[in-house]
Structures are given as C-alpha cells and as structure tokens.
C-alpha cells in the first residue's frame, strides 16, 4: 500500500471515530478538507440509522457534500452557536494550536470553530507536529491592493525576526486561488512559529488581511487515524512523538 493510500485509510478511520462521538440532538459544525469529508460521510450513515442532529458547513464544498448525503443543514445565524465542530488541520500541536487553510477555507472554518462549544480535530499522523510552521501559513487577503498587503505582511514578519521570508499569492496554474469569499490566499513560509496567538493578532491588524490560518489552542482534542484502520483520541498535551508512531 502506497503512502497516499495509507494516509487515506488513516483519514477514513479518524472520520468514522469522530462521527461516533456526535450525540443525538447536537448542533454540529462540519469542517472542510479530506479528513472532514470522511467525517461527514460517516455522520450521514449515522443519520440514516436515526441520529437526529442539525449541522452548519465550513465551506461550500462541505455544504454540497452534506446536501448530497441528506445531512440536515441550518444557517449559523439562525441558531445560538454549535455544540461541537469537527474539522481537519494542516498541522496540529500538543496545545491544540493549528494551522489551517490549505484548502483555502480558513475564514469559514474559524467562524465555525469559535462559535462551537468544543472543537475536535481529525488528522492522519503526518499532521501532528511539535511546533507549528513547517506548513506554509495561509492568510486570506482582499484582492484590492493585495500586492501592498503582501508587502506589509512581509514587513511585519521581518520585524518579528523572520529574515527573507517567502510570502506569495497562491496560484492554481496561471490563475490565483479564489476563496469562498472571493478573496485571495497568501502563503507565508515561516518554518517555526513559537507564538501563534501573538502572530495571529498582529497579522489581523494589517488592512487587507481578512483572516489568517493560525488557530491558537482552539482544538480540545485530536482524533488521529492510523493506516491500519484504527483511531484514537488524544487529549490536549499529548506527546507528538508517541502520537505520530
């Protein structure tokens, strides 16, 4: 079995485990990305068996999948928050801090996360890290004057100690990646982020920055799937070396 296939099996296992944690009557945030989509598929099977929940999606793609699978959806504006949100991550650290936005859905994902009583993260072992930063940090920016915004982001990062940092607009071939909000995504290659909360605040002070992909200490638990089809729940404070094994 190749690496991609093994990772896919791990994501499926995490999604199945996560769906088993949803309780009757809950209001559920549906994350975005491949791991979250396996959770949505598993949740739909439970709904077919009688589970009674309502859900809010964290991206247009998640909304489309949920509708296809007959998961009952509501608007977040029409309810008083969510009981639980289950979403993937590009990186997750032991304190529950994450980098998200590899799929360009970070704004919806963060809105869903902060309006949930509990957020849980579904990942394969490759997403577990000791310190955030190896995955390039996604930042959503407005198309208007995006070049100036990129320059200001680069200047901020230089002031904070990152030298010659790469900050580039994400492209899909010859075209810029467009978010569900009709904005651009900028990726900053930082290697190591020791203060995600401080950096998240600083980035959002730059005019033109809509939101960034740092989710400081937001996850309340990590569900890691394994290539053999098993999964386990990791409490915050887990040992990343053991978790990846």
PDB file of C-alpha atoms in Angstrom:
ATOM      1  CA  UNK A   1       0.000   0.000   0.000  1.00  0.00           C
ATOM      2  CA  UNK A   2       1.435   3.374  -1.056  1.00  0.00           C
ATOM      3  CA  UNK A   3       1.844   6.354   1.240  1.00  0.00           C
ATOM      4  CA  UNK A   4      -1.143   8.213  -0.222  1.00  0.00           C
ATOM      5  CA  UNK A   5      -3.359   5.157   0.215  1.00  0.00           C
ATOM      6  CA  UNK A   6      -2.153   4.650   3.793  1.00  0.00           C
ATOM      7  CA  UNK A   7      -2.894   8.297   4.630  1.00  0.00           C
ATOM      8  CA  UNK A   8      -6.357   7.964   3.088  1.00  0.00           C
ATOM      9  CA  UNK A   9      -7.098   4.897   5.220  1.00  0.00           C
ATOM     10  CA  UNK A  10      -5.971   6.859   8.281  1.00  0.00           C
ATOM     11  CA  UNK A  11      -8.277   9.768   7.409  1.00  0.00           C
ATOM     12  CA  UNK A  12     -11.221   7.419   6.936  1.00  0.00           C
ATOM     13  CA  UNK A  13     -10.544   5.838  10.344  1.00  0.00           C
ATOM     14  CA  UNK A  14     -10.399   9.249  12.011  1.00  0.00           C
ATOM     15  CA  UNK A  15     -13.649  10.321  10.353  1.00  0.00           C
ATOM     16  CA  UNK A  16     -15.501   7.191  11.456  1.00  0.00           C
ATOM     17  CA  UNK A  17     -14.270   7.629  15.034  1.00  0.00           C
ATOM     18  CA  UNK A  18     -15.235  11.314  15.062  1.00  0.00           C
ATOM     19  CA  UNK A  19     -18.754  10.579  13.813  1.00  0.00           C
ATOM     20  CA  UNK A  20     -19.225   8.121  16.685  1.00  0.00           C
ATOM     21  CA  UNK A  21     -18.726  10.986  19.169  1.00  0.00           C
ATOM     22  CA  UNK A  22     -21.666  13.052  17.895  1.00  0.00           C
ATOM     23  CA  UNK A  23     -24.696  12.821  20.176  1.00  0.00           C
ATOM     24  CA  UNK A  24     -28.392  12.945  19.425  1.00  0.00           C
ATOM     25  CA  UNK A  25     -29.785  16.466  19.372  1.00  0.00           C
ATOM     26  CA  UNK A  26     -26.462  18.233  18.858  1.00  0.00           C
ATOM     27  CA  UNK A  27     -25.745  21.173  16.592  1.00  0.00           C
ATOM     28  CA  UNK A  28     -22.657  20.177  14.631  1.00  0.00           C
ATOM     29  CA  UNK A  29     -20.042  22.155  12.715  1.00  0.00           C
ATOM     30  CA  UNK A  30     -18.923  20.314   9.589  1.00  0.00           C
ATOM     31  CA  UNK A  31     -15.305  21.025   8.761  1.00  0.00           C
ATOM     32  CA  UNK A  32     -13.706  21.131   5.347  1.00  0.00           C
ATOM     33  CA  UNK A  33     -10.969  19.139   3.627  1.00  0.00           C
ATOM     34  CA  UNK A  34     -10.462  15.440   3.011  1.00  0.00           C
ATOM     35  CA  UNK A  35     -10.393  14.312   6.656  1.00  0.00           C
ATOM     36  CA  UNK A  36     -13.514  16.312   7.492  1.00  0.00           C
ATOM     37  CA  UNK A  37     -15.309  14.981   4.426  1.00  0.00           C
ATOM     38  CA  UNK A  38     -14.779  11.420   5.675  1.00  0.00           C
ATOM     39  CA  UNK A  39     -16.350  12.553   8.944  1.00  0.00           C
ATOM     40  CA  UNK A  40     -19.349  13.974   7.058  1.00  0.00           C
ATOM     41  CA  UNK A  41     -19.808  10.702   5.163  1.00  0.00           C
ATOM     42  CA  UNK A  42     -19.681   8.705   8.387  1.00  0.00           C
ATOM     43  CA  UNK A  43     -22.055  11.145  10.085  1.00  0.00           C
ATOM     44  CA  UNK A  44     -24.515  10.753   7.200  1.00  0.00           C
ATOM     45  CA  UNK A  45     -24.566   6.985   7.782  1.00  0.00           C
ATOM     46  CA  UNK A  46     -25.432   7.560  11.433  1.00  0.00           C
ATOM     47  CA  UNK A  47     -28.219   9.938  10.392  1.00  0.00           C
ATOM     48  CA  UNK A  48     -29.614   7.226   8.118  1.00  0.00           C
ATOM     49  CA  UNK A  49     -29.676   4.983  11.198  1.00  0.00           C
ATOM     50  CA  UNK A  50     -31.671   7.521  13.209  1.00  0.00           C
ATOM     51  CA  UNK A  51     -29.250  10.094  14.628  1.00  0.00           C
ATOM     52  CA  UNK A  52     -31.073  13.431  14.997  1.00  0.00           C
ATOM     53  CA  UNK A  53     -28.772  16.442  14.530  1.00  0.00           C
ATOM     54  CA  UNK A  54     -28.535  19.698  12.614  1.00  0.00           C
ATOM     55  CA  UNK A  55     -25.337  20.964  11.042  1.00  0.00           C
ATOM     56  CA  UNK A  56     -23.542  24.012   9.683  1.00  0.00           C
ATOM     57  CA  UNK A  57     -20.834  23.604   6.976  1.00  0.00           C
ATOM     58  CA  UNK A  58     -17.421  25.311   6.984  1.00  0.00           C
ATOM     59  CA  UNK A  59     -17.127  25.586   3.213  1.00  0.00           C
ATOM     60  CA  UNK A  60     -19.197  25.464   0.047  1.00  0.00           C
ATOM     61  CA  UNK A  61     -17.695  22.050  -0.731  1.00  0.00           C
ATOM     62  CA  UNK A  62     -18.708  20.685   2.675  1.00  0.00           C
ATOM     63  CA  UNK A  63     -22.181  22.149   2.208  1.00  0.00           C
ATOM     64  CA  UNK A  64     -22.520  20.460  -1.183  1.00  0.00           C
ATOM     65  CA  UNK A  65     -21.384  17.098   0.212  1.00  0.00           C
ATOM     66  CA  UNK A  66     -23.728  17.352   3.196  1.00  0.00           C
ATOM     67  CA  UNK A  67     -26.670  18.193   0.944  1.00  0.00           C
ATOM     68  CA  UNK A  68     -25.831  15.277  -1.345  1.00  0.00           C
ATOM     69  CA  UNK A  69     -25.834  12.940   1.673  1.00  0.00           C
ATOM     70  CA  UNK A  70     -29.027  14.388   3.194  1.00  0.00           C
ATOM     71  CA  UNK A  71     -27.370  15.835   6.286  1.00  0.00           C
ATOM     72  CA  UNK A  72     -29.820  18.450   7.653  1.00  0.00           C
ATOM     73  CA  UNK A  73     -28.291  21.923   7.418  1.00  0.00           C
ATOM     74  CA  UNK A  74     -29.152  25.239   9.028  1.00  0.00           C
ATOM     75  CA  UNK A  75     -27.657  28.731   8.877  1.00  0.00           C
ATOM     76  CA  UNK A  76     -25.296  29.606  11.724  1.00  0.00           C
ATOM     77  CA  UNK A  77     -27.019  32.988  12.001  1.00  0.00           C
ATOM     78  CA  UNK A  78     -30.299  31.222  12.827  1.00  0.00           C
ATOM     79  CA  UNK A  79     -29.045  29.274  15.863  1.00  0.00           C
ATOM     80  CA  UNK A  80     -27.294  30.163  19.113  1.00  0.00           C
ATOM     81  CA  UNK A  81     -23.938  28.549  18.402  1.00  0.00           C
ATOM     82  CA  UNK A  82     -22.843  24.943  17.946  1.00  0.00           C
ATOM     83  CA  UNK A  83     -22.278  22.105  20.402  1.00  0.00           C
ATOM     84  CA  UNK A  84     -19.347  20.586  18.567  1.00  0.00           C
ATOM     85  CA  UNK A  85     -17.214  21.210  15.490  1.00  0.00           C
ATOM     86  CA  UNK A  86     -15.116  18.512  13.856  1.00  0.00           C
ATOM     87  CA  UNK A  87     -12.542  19.628  11.315  1.00  0.00           C
ATOM     88  CA  UNK A  88      -9.155  18.702   9.897  1.00  0.00           C
ATOM     89  CA  UNK A  89      -5.870  20.571  10.149  1.00  0.00           C
ATOM     90  CA  UNK A  90      -2.716  21.044   8.108  1.00  0.00           C
ATOM     91  CA  UNK A  91      -0.738  20.949  11.354  1.00  0.00           C
ATOM     92  CA  UNK A  92      -1.782  20.427  14.966  1.00  0.00           C
ATOM     93  CA  UNK A  93       0.469  20.915  18.008  1.00  0.00           C
ATOM     94  CA  UNK A  94       0.146  19.408  21.529  1.00  0.00           C
ATOM     95  CA  UNK A  95      -1.537  22.517  22.971  1.00  0.00           C
ATOM     96  CA  UNK A  96      -4.335  22.310  20.379  1.00  0.00           C
ATOM     97  CA  UNK A  97      -2.951  25.088  18.191  1.00  0.00           C
ATOM     98  CA  UNK A  98      -3.344  24.502  14.470  1.00  0.00           C
ATOM     99  CA  UNK A  99      -2.500  25.775  11.023  1.00  0.00           C
ATOM    100  CA  UNK A 100      -5.487  25.551   8.698  1.00  0.00           C
ATOM    101  CA  UNK A 101      -6.286  26.919   5.257  1.00  0.00           C
ATOM    102  CA  UNK A 102      -4.513  24.507   2.950  1.00  0.00           C
ATOM    103  CA  UNK A 103      -7.867  24.110   1.238  1.00  0.00           C
ATOM    104  CA  UNK A 104      -8.462  27.893   1.219  1.00  0.00           C
ATOM    105  CA  UNK A 105     -11.434  27.715   3.612  1.00  0.00           C
ATOM    106  CA  UNK A 106      -9.863  29.176   6.744  1.00  0.00           C
ATOM    107  CA  UNK A 107     -12.340  32.031   7.296  1.00  0.00           C
ATOM    108  CA  UNK A 108     -15.485  29.889   7.350  1.00  0.00           C
ATOM    109  CA  UNK A 109     -13.602  27.273   9.367  1.00  0.00           C
ATOM    110  CA  UNK A 110     -12.567  29.796  12.019  1.00  0.00           C
ATOM    111  CA  UNK A 111     -16.074  31.258  12.281  1.00  0.00           C
ATOM    112  CA  UNK A 112     -17.451  27.758  12.858  1.00  0.00           C
ATOM    113  CA  UNK A 113     -14.698  26.876  15.341  1.00  0.00           C
ATOM    114  CA  UNK A 114     -15.030  29.944  17.577  1.00  0.00           C
ATOM    115  CA  UNK A 115     -18.812  29.547  17.680  1.00  0.00           C
ATOM    116  CA  UNK A 116     -18.621  25.924  18.853  1.00  0.00           C
ATOM    117  CA  UNK A 117     -18.610  24.838  22.491  1.00  0.00           C
ATOM    118  CA  UNK A 118     -15.988  22.223  21.556  1.00  0.00           C
ATOM    119  CA  UNK A 119     -13.743  21.773  18.537  1.00  0.00           C
ATOM    120  CA  UNK A 120     -12.153  18.410  17.781  1.00  0.00           C
ATOM    121  CA  UNK A 121      -9.538  17.804  15.107  1.00  0.00           C
ATOM    122  CA  UNK A 122      -9.396  14.796  12.770  1.00  0.00           C
ATOM    123  CA  UNK A 123      -5.994  14.039  11.232  1.00  0.00           C
ATOM    124  CA  UNK A 124      -3.669  11.377   9.955  1.00  0.00           C
ATOM    125  CA  UNK A 125      -0.334  11.080  11.827  1.00  0.00           C
ATOM    126  CA  UNK A 126       1.546  13.259   9.323  1.00  0.00           C
ATOM    127  CA  UNK A 127      -0.334  16.359  10.544  1.00  0.00           C
ATOM    128  CA  UNK A 128       0.914  16.097  14.137  1.00  0.00           C
ATOM    129  CA  UNK A 129       3.853  18.382  14.969  1.00  0.00           C
ATOM    130  CA  UNK A 130       5.794  19.537  17.995  1.00  0.00           C
ATOM    131  CA  UNK A 131       5.853  23.169  16.821  1.00  0.00           C
ATOM    132  CA  UNK A 132       3.792  24.822  14.093  1.00  0.00           C
ATOM    133  CA  UNK A 133       5.356  26.302  10.974  1.00  0.00           C
ATOM    134  CA  UNK A 134       6.639  23.700   8.545  1.00  0.00           C
ATOM    135  CA  UNK A 135       3.360  24.010   6.647  1.00  0.00           C
ATOM    136  CA  UNK A 136       3.222  27.428   4.965  1.00  0.00           C
ATOM    137  CA  UNK A 137       0.829  29.728   6.820  1.00  0.00           C
ATOM    138  CA  UNK A 138      -2.245  30.629   4.717  1.00  0.00           C
ATOM    139  CA  UNK A 139      -3.512  34.207   5.001  1.00  0.00           C
ATOM    140  CA  UNK A 140      -6.731  35.366   3.316  1.00  0.00           C
ATOM    141  CA  UNK A 141      -6.465  38.850   1.794  1.00  0.00           C
ATOM    142  CA  UNK A 142      -8.694  41.125  -0.266  1.00  0.00           C
ATOM    143  CA  UNK A 143      -7.964  41.331  -3.993  1.00  0.00           C
ATOM    144  CA  UNK A 144      -7.889  45.130  -3.712  1.00  0.00           C
ATOM    145  CA  UNK A 145      -4.268  46.273  -3.277  1.00  0.00           C
ATOM    146  CA  UNK A 146      -3.203  42.720  -2.474  1.00  0.00           C
ATOM    147  CA  UNK A 147       0.378  43.492  -3.524  1.00  0.00           C
ATOM    148  CA  UNK A 148       0.602  46.197  -0.875  1.00  0.00           C
ATOM    149  CA  UNK A 149      -0.936  43.849   1.679  1.00  0.00           C
ATOM    150  CA  UNK A 150       1.665  41.201   0.838  1.00  0.00           C
ATOM    151  CA  UNK A 151       4.420  43.780   1.279  1.00  0.00           C
ATOM    152  CA  UNK A 152       3.005  44.786   4.665  1.00  0.00           C
ATOM    153  CA  UNK A 153       2.773  41.145   5.748  1.00  0.00           C
ATOM    154  CA  UNK A 154       6.400  40.614   4.733  1.00  0.00           C
ATOM    155  CA  UNK A 155       7.481  43.733   6.648  1.00  0.00           C
ATOM    156  CA  UNK A 156       5.655  42.588   9.780  1.00  0.00           C
ATOM    157  CA  UNK A 157       7.259  39.160   9.631  1.00  0.00           C
ATOM    158  CA  UNK A 158      10.698  40.716   9.123  1.00  0.00           C
ATOM    159  CA  UNK A 159      10.143  42.907  12.193  1.00  0.00           C
ATOM    160  CA  UNK A 160       9.279  39.765  14.153  1.00  0.00           C
ATOM    161  CA  UNK A 161      12.541  38.059  13.199  1.00  0.00           C
ATOM    162  CA  UNK A 162      11.843  36.116  10.029  1.00  0.00           C
ATOM    163  CA  UNK A 163      14.554  37.015   7.524  1.00  0.00           C
ATOM    164  CA  UNK A 164      13.968  36.858   3.761  1.00  0.00           C
ATOM    165  CA  UNK A 165      10.624  35.151   4.356  1.00  0.00           C
ATOM    166  CA  UNK A 166       8.677  33.944   1.318  1.00  0.00           C
ATOM    167  CA  UNK A 167       5.170  35.470   1.146  1.00  0.00           C
ATOM    168  CA  UNK A 168       3.431  34.650  -2.112  1.00  0.00           C
ATOM    169  CA  UNK A 169      -0.092  34.665  -3.522  1.00  0.00           C
ATOM    170  CA  UNK A 170      -1.299  31.092  -4.004  1.00  0.00           C
ATOM    171  CA  UNK A 171      -1.860  30.179  -7.630  1.00  0.00           C
ATOM    172  CA  UNK A 172      -3.723  27.450  -9.481  1.00  0.00           C
ATOM    173  CA  UNK A 173      -1.777  27.316 -12.699  1.00  0.00           C
ATOM    174  CA  UNK A 174      -1.904  30.818 -14.176  1.00  0.00           C
ATOM    175  CA  UNK A 175      -4.861  31.918 -12.038  1.00  0.00           C
ATOM    176  CA  UNK A 176      -4.983  32.968  -8.368  1.00  0.00           C
ATOM    177  CA  UNK A 177      -6.747  30.684  -5.914  1.00  0.00           C
ATOM    178  CA  UNK A 178     -10.093  32.261  -5.009  1.00  0.00           C
ATOM    179  CA  UNK A 179     -11.716  31.563  -1.636  1.00  0.00           C
ATOM    180  CA  UNK A 180     -15.409  31.001  -0.951  1.00  0.00           C
ATOM    181  CA  UNK A 181     -15.468  34.709  -0.059  1.00  0.00           C
ATOM    182  CA  UNK A 182     -13.956  35.794  -3.416  1.00  0.00           C
ATOM    183  CA  UNK A 183     -10.630  36.692  -1.795  1.00  0.00           C
ATOM    184  CA  UNK A 184      -7.033  35.605  -2.402  1.00  0.00           C
ATOM    185  CA  UNK A 185      -4.852  33.281  -0.323  1.00  0.00           C
ATOM    186  CA  UNK A 186      -1.273  34.251   0.513  1.00  0.00           C
ATOM    187  CA  UNK A 187       1.169  31.639   1.867  1.00  0.00           C
ATOM    188  CA  UNK A 188       3.967  32.617   4.262  1.00  0.00           C
ATOM    189  CA  UNK A 189       6.781  30.070   4.699  1.00  0.00           C
ATOM    190  CA  UNK A 190       7.870  30.561   8.299  1.00  0.00           C
ATOM    191  CA  UNK A 191       9.341  27.155   9.292  1.00  0.00           C
ATOM    192  CA  UNK A 192       8.776  27.742  13.044  1.00  0.00           C
ATOM    193  CA  UNK A 193       6.023  29.631  14.894  1.00  0.00           C
ATOM    194  CA  UNK A 194       6.576  29.902  18.646  1.00  0.00           C
ATOM    195  CA  UNK A 195       3.799  32.406  19.452  1.00  0.00           C
ATOM    196  CA  UNK A 196       0.791  31.573  17.259  1.00  0.00           C
ATOM    197  CA  UNK A 197      -1.624  33.669  19.332  1.00  0.00           C
ATOM    198  CA  UNK A 198       0.527  36.796  19.122  1.00  0.00           C
ATOM    199  CA  UNK A 199       1.229  36.386  15.434  1.00  0.00           C
ATOM    200  CA  UNK A 200      -2.446  35.785  14.644  1.00  0.00           C
ATOM    201  CA  UNK A 201      -3.399  39.062  16.306  1.00  0.00           C
ATOM    202  CA  UNK A 202      -0.602  41.008  14.617  1.00  0.00           C
ATOM    203  CA  UNK A 203      -1.450  39.722  11.142  1.00  0.00           C
ATOM    204  CA  UNK A 204      -5.096  40.654  11.510  1.00  0.00           C
ATOM    205  CA  UNK A 205      -4.175  44.262  12.254  1.00  0.00           C
ATOM    206  CA  UNK A 206      -2.902  44.700   8.685  1.00  0.00           C
ATOM    207  CA  UNK A 207      -5.516  46.364   6.457  1.00  0.00           C
ATOM    208  CA  UNK A 208      -6.341  43.995   3.625  1.00  0.00           C
ATOM    209  CA  UNK A 209      -5.853  40.872   5.741  1.00  0.00           C
ATOM    210  CA  UNK A 210      -9.251  39.216   6.156  1.00  0.00           C
ATOM    211  CA  UNK A 211      -8.137  36.344   8.415  1.00  0.00           C
ATOM    212  CA  UNK A 212      -5.169  34.040   8.928  1.00  0.00           C
ATOM    213  CA  UNK A 213      -4.789  30.292   9.270  1.00  0.00           C
ATOM    214  CA  UNK A 214      -3.494  30.248  12.850  1.00  0.00           C
ATOM    215  CA  UNK A 215      -5.979  28.643  15.255  1.00  0.00           C
ATOM    216  CA  UNK A 216      -4.225  29.149  18.638  1.00  0.00           C
ATOM    217  CA  UNK A 217      -5.123  26.477  21.216  1.00  0.00           C
ATOM    218  CA  UNK A 218      -8.582  26.004  19.671  1.00  0.00           C
ATOM    219  CA  UNK A 219      -8.685  22.219  19.451  1.00  0.00           C
ATOM    220  CA  UNK A 220      -9.945  20.441  22.566  1.00  0.00           C
ATOM    221  CA  UNK A 221      -8.844  17.022  21.401  1.00  0.00           C
ATOM    222  CA  UNK A 222      -7.275  15.294  18.418  1.00  0.00           C
ATOM    223  CA  UNK A 223      -8.590  12.170  16.721  1.00  0.00           C
ATOM    224  CA  UNK A 224      -5.716  10.541  14.875  1.00  0.00           C
ATOM    225  CA  UNK A 225      -6.452   7.798  12.392  1.00  0.00           C
ATOM    226  CA  UNK A 226      -3.988   5.039  11.564  1.00  0.00           C
ATOM    227  CA  UNK A 227      -3.282   3.337   8.225  1.00  0.00           C
ATOM    228  CA  UNK A 228      -4.427   0.011   9.739  1.00  0.00           C
ATOM    229  CA  UNK A 229      -7.943   1.401  10.150  1.00  0.00           C
ATOM    230  CA  UNK A 230      -7.762   2.152  13.870  1.00  0.00           C
ATOM    231  CA  UNK A 231      -8.077   5.564  15.508  1.00  0.00           C
ATOM    232  CA  UNK A 232      -7.500   7.066  18.927  1.00  0.00           C
ATOM    233  CA  UNK A 233      -8.477  10.178  20.831  1.00  0.00           C
ATOM    234  CA  UNK A 234      -5.571  12.329  22.058  1.00  0.00           C
ATOM    235  CA  UNK A 235      -6.118  14.677  24.970  1.00  0.00           C
ATOM    236  CA  UNK A 236      -4.528  18.113  24.669  1.00  0.00           C
ATOM    237  CA  UNK A 237      -0.950  17.948  25.944  1.00  0.00           C
ATOM    238  CA  UNK A 238      -0.217  14.728  24.043  1.00  0.00           C
ATOM    239  CA  UNK A 239       3.328  13.639  23.210  1.00  0.00           C
ATOM    240  CA  UNK A 240       3.728  14.311  19.471  1.00  0.00           C
ATOM    241  CA  UNK A 241       6.393  11.628  19.056  1.00  0.00           C
ATOM    242  CA  UNK A 242       4.112   8.963  20.519  1.00  0.00           C
ATOM    243  CA  UNK A 243       1.089  10.298  18.636  1.00  0.00           C
ATOM    244  CA  UNK A 244       2.855  10.028  15.281  1.00  0.00           C
ATOM    245  CA  UNK A 245       4.090   6.485  15.914  1.00  0.00           C
TER     246      UNK A 245
END
